[in-house]
Coordinates of C-alpha atoms in Angstrom, one line a residue:
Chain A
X1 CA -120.8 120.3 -214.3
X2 CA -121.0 117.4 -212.0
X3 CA -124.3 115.3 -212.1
X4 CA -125.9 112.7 -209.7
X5 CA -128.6 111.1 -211.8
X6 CA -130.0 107.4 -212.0
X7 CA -128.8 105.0 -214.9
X8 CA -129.6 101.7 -216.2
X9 CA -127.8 99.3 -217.9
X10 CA -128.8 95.8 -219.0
X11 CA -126.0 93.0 -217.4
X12 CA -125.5 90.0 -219.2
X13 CA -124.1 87.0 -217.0
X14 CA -122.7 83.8 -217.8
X15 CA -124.8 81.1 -216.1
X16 CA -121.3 79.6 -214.3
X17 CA -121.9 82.6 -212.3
X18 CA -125.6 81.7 -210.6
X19 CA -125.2 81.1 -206.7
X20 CA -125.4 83.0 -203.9
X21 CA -122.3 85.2 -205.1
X22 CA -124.2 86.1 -208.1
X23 CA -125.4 89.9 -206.8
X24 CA -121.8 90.6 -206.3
X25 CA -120.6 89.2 -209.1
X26 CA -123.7 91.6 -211.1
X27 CA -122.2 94.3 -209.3
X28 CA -118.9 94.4 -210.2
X29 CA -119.8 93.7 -213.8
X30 CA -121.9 97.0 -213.9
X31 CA -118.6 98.9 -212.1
X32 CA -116.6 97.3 -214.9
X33 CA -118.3 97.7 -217.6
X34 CA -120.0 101.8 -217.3
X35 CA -117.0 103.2 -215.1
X36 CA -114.4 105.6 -217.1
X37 CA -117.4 105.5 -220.0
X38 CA -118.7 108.5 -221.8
X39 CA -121.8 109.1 -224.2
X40 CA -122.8 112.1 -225.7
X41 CA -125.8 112.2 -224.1
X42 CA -124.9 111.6 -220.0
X43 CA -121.1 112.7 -220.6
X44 CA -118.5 110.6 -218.6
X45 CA -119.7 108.2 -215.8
X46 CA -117.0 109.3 -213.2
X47 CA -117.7 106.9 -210.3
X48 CA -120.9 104.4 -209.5
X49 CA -122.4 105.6 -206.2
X50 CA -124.9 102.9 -205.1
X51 CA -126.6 100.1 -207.1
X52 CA -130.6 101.0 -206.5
X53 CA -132.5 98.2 -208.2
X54 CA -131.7 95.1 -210.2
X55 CA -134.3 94.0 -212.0
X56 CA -135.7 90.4 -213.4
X57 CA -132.9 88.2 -215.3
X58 CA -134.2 87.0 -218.4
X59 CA -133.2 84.1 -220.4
X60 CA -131.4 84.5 -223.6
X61 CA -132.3 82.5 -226.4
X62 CA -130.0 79.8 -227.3
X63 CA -126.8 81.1 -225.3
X64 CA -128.1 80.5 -221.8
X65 CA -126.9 83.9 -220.7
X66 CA -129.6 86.0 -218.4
X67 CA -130.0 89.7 -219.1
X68 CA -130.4 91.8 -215.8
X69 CA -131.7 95.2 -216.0
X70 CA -129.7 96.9 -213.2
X71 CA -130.5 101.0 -211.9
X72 CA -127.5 102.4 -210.5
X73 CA -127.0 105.6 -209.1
X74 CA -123.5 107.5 -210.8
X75 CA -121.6 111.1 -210.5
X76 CA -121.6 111.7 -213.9
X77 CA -119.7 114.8 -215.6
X78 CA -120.8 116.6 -218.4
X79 CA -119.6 119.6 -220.2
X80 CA -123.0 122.3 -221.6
X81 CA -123.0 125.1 -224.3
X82 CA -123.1 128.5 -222.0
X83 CA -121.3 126.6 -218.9
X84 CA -118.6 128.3 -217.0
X85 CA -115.9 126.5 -215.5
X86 CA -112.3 126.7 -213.9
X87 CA -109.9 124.3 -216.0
X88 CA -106.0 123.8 -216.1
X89 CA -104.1 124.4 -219.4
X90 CA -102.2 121.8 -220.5
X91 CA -100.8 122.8 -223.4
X92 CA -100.4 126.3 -225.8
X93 CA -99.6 126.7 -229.2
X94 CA -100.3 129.6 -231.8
X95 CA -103.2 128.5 -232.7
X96 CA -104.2 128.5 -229.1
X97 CA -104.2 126.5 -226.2
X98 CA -106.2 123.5 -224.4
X99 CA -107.6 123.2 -221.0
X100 CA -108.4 120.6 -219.1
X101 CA -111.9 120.4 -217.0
X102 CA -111.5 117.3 -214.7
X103 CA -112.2 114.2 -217.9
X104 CA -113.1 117.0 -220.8
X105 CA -110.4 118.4 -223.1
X106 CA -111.1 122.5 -223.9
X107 CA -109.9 123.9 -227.0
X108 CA -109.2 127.8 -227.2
X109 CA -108.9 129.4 -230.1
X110 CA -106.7 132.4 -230.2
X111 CA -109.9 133.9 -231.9
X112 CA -111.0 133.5 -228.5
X113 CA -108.5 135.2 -226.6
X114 CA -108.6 139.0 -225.7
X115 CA -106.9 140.9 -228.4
X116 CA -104.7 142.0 -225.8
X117 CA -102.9 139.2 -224.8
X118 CA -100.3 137.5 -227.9
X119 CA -98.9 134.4 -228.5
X120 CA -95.3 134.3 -227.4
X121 CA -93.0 131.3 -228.5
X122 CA -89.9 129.9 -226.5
X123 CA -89.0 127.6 -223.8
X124 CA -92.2 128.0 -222.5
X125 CA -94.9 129.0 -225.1
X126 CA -97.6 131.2 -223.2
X127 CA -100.2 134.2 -224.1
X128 CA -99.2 137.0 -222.5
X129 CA -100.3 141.1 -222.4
X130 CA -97.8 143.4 -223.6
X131 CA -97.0 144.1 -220.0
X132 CA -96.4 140.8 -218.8
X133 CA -99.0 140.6 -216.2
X134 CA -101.0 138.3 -217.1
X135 CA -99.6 135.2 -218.6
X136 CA -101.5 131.8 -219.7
X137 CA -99.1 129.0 -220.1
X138 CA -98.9 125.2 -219.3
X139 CA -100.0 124.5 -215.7
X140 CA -102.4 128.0 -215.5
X141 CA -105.5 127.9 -214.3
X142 CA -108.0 129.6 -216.4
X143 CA -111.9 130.2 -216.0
X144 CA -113.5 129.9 -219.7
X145 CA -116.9 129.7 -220.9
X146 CA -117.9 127.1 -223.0
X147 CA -119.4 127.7 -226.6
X148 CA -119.6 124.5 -228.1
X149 CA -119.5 121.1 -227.6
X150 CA -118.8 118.3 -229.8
X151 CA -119.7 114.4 -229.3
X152 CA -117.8 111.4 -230.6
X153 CA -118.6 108.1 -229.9
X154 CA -117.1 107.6 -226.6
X155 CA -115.3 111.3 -225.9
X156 CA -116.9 114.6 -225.6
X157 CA -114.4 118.1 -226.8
X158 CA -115.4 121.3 -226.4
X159 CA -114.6 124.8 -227.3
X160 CA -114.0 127.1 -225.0
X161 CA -113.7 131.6 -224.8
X162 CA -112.2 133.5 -222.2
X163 CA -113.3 136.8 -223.9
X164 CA -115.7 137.9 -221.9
X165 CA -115.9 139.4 -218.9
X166 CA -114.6 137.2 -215.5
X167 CA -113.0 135.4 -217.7
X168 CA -109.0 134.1 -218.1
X169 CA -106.8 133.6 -215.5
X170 CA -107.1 132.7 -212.1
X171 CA -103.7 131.4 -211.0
X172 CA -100.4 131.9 -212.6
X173 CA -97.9 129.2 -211.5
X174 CA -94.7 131.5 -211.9
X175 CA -96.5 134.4 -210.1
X176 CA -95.8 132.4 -207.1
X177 CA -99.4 131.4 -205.1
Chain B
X1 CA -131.6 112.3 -234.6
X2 CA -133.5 113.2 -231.4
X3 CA -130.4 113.3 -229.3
X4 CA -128.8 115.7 -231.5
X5 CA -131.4 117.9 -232.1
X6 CA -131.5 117.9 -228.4
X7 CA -127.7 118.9 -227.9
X8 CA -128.4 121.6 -230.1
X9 CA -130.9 123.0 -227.8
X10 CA -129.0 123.2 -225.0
X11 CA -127.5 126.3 -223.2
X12 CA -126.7 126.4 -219.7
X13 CA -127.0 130.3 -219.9
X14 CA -130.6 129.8 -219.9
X15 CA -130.9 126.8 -217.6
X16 CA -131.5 124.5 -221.3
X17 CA -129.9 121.3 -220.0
X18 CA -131.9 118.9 -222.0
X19 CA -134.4 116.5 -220.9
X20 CA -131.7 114.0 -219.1
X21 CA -130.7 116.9 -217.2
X22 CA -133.4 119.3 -216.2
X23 CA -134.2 117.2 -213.0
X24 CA -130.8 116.1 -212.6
X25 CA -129.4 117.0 -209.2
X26 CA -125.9 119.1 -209.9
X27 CA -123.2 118.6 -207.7
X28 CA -120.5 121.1 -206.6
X29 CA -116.7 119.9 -207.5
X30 CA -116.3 120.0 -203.0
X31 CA -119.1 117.5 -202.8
X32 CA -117.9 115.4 -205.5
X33 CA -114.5 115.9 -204.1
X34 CA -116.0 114.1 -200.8
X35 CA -117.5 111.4 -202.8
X36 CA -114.8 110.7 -205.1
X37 CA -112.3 110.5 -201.8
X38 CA -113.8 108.2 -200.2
X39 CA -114.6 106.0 -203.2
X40 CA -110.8 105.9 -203.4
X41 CA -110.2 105.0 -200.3
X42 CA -112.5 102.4 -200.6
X43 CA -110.3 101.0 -203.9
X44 CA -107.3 101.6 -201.9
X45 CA -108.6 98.7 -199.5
X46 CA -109.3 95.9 -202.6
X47 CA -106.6 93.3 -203.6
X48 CA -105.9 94.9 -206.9
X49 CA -106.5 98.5 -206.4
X50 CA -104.4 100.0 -209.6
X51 CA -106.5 98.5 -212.0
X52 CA -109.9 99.9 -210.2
X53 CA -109.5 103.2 -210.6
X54 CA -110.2 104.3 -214.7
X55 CA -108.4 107.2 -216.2
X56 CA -111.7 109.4 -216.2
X57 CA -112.0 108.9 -212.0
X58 CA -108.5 109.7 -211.9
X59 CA -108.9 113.0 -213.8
X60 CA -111.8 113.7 -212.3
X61 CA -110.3 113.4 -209.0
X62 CA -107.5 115.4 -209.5
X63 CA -109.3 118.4 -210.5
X64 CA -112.2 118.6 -208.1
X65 CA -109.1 118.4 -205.3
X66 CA -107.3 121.2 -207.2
X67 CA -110.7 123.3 -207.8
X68 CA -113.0 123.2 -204.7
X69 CA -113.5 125.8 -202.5
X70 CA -114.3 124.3 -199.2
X71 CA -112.4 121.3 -197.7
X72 CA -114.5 120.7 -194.8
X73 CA -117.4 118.2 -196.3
X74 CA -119.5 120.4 -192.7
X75 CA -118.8 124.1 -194.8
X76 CA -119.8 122.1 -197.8
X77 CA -123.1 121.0 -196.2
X78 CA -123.0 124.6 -195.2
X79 CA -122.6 125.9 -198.3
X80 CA -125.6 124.5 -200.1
X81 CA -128.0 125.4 -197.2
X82 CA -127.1 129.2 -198.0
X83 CA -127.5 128.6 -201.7
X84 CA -130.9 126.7 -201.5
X85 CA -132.6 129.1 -199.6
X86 CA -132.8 131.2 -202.3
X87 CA -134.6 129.4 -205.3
X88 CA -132.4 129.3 -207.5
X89 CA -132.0 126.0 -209.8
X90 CA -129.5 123.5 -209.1
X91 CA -127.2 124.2 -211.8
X92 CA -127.1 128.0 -210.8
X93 CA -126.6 127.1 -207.1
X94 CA -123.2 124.5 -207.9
X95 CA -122.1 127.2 -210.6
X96 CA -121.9 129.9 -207.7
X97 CA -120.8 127.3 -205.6
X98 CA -118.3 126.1 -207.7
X99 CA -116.7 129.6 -209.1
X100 CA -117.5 131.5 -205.9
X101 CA -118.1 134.8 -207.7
X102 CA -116.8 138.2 -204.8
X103 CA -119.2 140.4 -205.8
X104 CA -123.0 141.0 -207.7
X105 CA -121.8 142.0 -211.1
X106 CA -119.1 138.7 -211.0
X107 CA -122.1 136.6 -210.0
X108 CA -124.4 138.1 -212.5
X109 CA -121.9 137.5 -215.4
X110 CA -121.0 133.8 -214.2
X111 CA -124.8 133.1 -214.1
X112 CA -126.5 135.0 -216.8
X113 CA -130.2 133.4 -216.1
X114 CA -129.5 135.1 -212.5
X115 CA -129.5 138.3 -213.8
X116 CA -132.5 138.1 -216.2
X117 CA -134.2 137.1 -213.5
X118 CA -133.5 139.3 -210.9
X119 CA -134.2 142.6 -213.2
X120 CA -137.8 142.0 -212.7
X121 CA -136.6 143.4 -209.2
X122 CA -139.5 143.2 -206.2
X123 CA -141.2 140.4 -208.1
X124 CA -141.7 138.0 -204.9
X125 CA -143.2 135.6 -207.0
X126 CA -139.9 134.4 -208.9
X127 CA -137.9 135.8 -206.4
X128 CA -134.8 137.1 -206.1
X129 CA -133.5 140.4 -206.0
X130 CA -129.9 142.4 -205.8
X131 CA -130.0 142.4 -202.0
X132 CA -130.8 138.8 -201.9
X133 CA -128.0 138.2 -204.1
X134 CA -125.5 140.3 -202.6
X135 CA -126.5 138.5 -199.2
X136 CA -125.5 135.0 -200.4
X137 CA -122.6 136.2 -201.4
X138 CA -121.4 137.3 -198.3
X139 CA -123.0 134.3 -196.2
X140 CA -120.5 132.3 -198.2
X141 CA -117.5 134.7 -197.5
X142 CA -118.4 134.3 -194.1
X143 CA -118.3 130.2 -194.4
X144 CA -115.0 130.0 -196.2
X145 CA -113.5 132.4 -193.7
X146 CA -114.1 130.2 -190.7
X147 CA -113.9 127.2 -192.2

């Protein structure tokens, strides 16, 4: 799910930088420095929406650089245990296939795939029912729930099921819109 | 460490975001589709506009374009009205908003902490019931068909 929420981040400017550029110059450090980020605790900072307060610079010891604590609002996107959401498959294998959810990568395990539907190897691997009507492969939109999440240092994964019910396919590129 | 033992608290099925989240206000992939757009076009308007834009943005981008439901930022504005009329929480208003569930037992699935709630039918007091539901639902048919 998409978030708006308020962050803040403490700037540290080189002193060259003091003049009457130097709110600009704050802002485009805090752009540089959080967008395209991710934490396990606020997910990936997609885009900086407005910069809501910068606080009192403060003198560092010894360097001469000047600490800022700046609030910014962000659209921040972050994956949760029980979510549901539509993702794009990008690629299968046997032992299942990943999705991807706008900056998260999905795993699904085949344990997590209706018993139904098999693996099928080729030119294009895919899952597929025994009929053929339903058909999961590179490029598919799918609608899975997420069951777990797990947090690295700077990238979130998560594992996903599409056993349950609503759940699988929404889209099938060869099935033709 | 607290923020683990945080993650492993969470579950969106019961509206457990954590304590970043709770008050956080969710967005719906259309709205951040309109935000995201015009950020871009914004980039596109800077010297160096290619190195601007991080992976993450891009991604982002591309799959709130491919994935939302209502072009028209006026249906989107539209959209959340009809949803917050009903207190429901954020997260379940952008999940329905997002997924767009056809009918009651879609939208109960998609949103479990809907249904727990609305079993306790004809309670006012936390509010919402099948017919209230099923209503919604069909508002925003009605919006996406004359967007």
């Amino acid at each position: 799910m998409f978030f708006h929420i308020v962050l803040e981040r403490k700037i540290q400017l080189h002193p060259r930088h003091f003049g009457p550029h130097l709110r600009d110059k704050l802002i485009e450090k805090v752009l540089q420095e959080v967008e395209g980020t991710c934490s396990g605790r606020h997910g990936f900072i997609v885009a900086v929406t407005n910069i809501s307060d910068i606080g009192k610079g403060l003198i560092r010891d010894g360097t001469g650089f000047v600490t800022f604590p700046v609030k910014y609002d962000c659209v921040v996107f972050r994956p949760f245990r029980g979510e549901i959401l539509e993702s794009v498959v990008t690629m299968v294998n046997k032992m299942g296939f990943f999705a991807e959810a706008g900056p998260v990568q999905i795993f699904v395990s085949n344990h997590l795939i209706p018993d139904d539907m098999e693996f099928q190897s080729g030119d294009i691997p895919c899952y597929a029912t025994s009929d053929g009507l339903v058909k999961i492969q590179k490029d598919s939109e799918v609608r899975l729930k997420i069951v777990g999440t797990r947090v690295d240092v700077s990238e979130i994964f998560c594992i996903g099921t599409i056993k349950d019910d609503f759940l699988g396919l929404i889209g099938d590129p060869t099935a033709g819109g | 460490m607290a923020p683990n033992a945080a993650a492993e608290e969470e579950d969106a099925a019961e509206l457990k975001l954590g304590p970043d989240f709770e008050k956080a206000k969710c967005l719906m992939n259309s709205e951040v589709a309109v935000i995201l757009e015009r950020k871009y076009e914004q980039i596109q308007q800077l010297p160096d506009p290619a190195s601007q834009v991080s992976q993450v943005f891009e991604k982002s981008l591309q799959y709130v374009k491919r994935f939302s439901r209502y072009q028209n930022p006026n249906a989107v504005k539209q959209v959340r009205e009809v949803l917050s009329r009903n207190q429901l929480a954020e997260f379940e208003v952008c999940v329905i908003g997002n997924l767009c569930p056809d009918t009651l037992e879609e939208a109960k699935a998609l949103v479990p902490s809907l249904a727990k709630r609305s079993k306790s039918d004809d309670d006012e007091e936390d509010g919402i019931t099948d017919e209230k539901i099923e209503q919604m639902l069909q508002d925003l048919a009605t919006i996406k068909k004359f967007e």
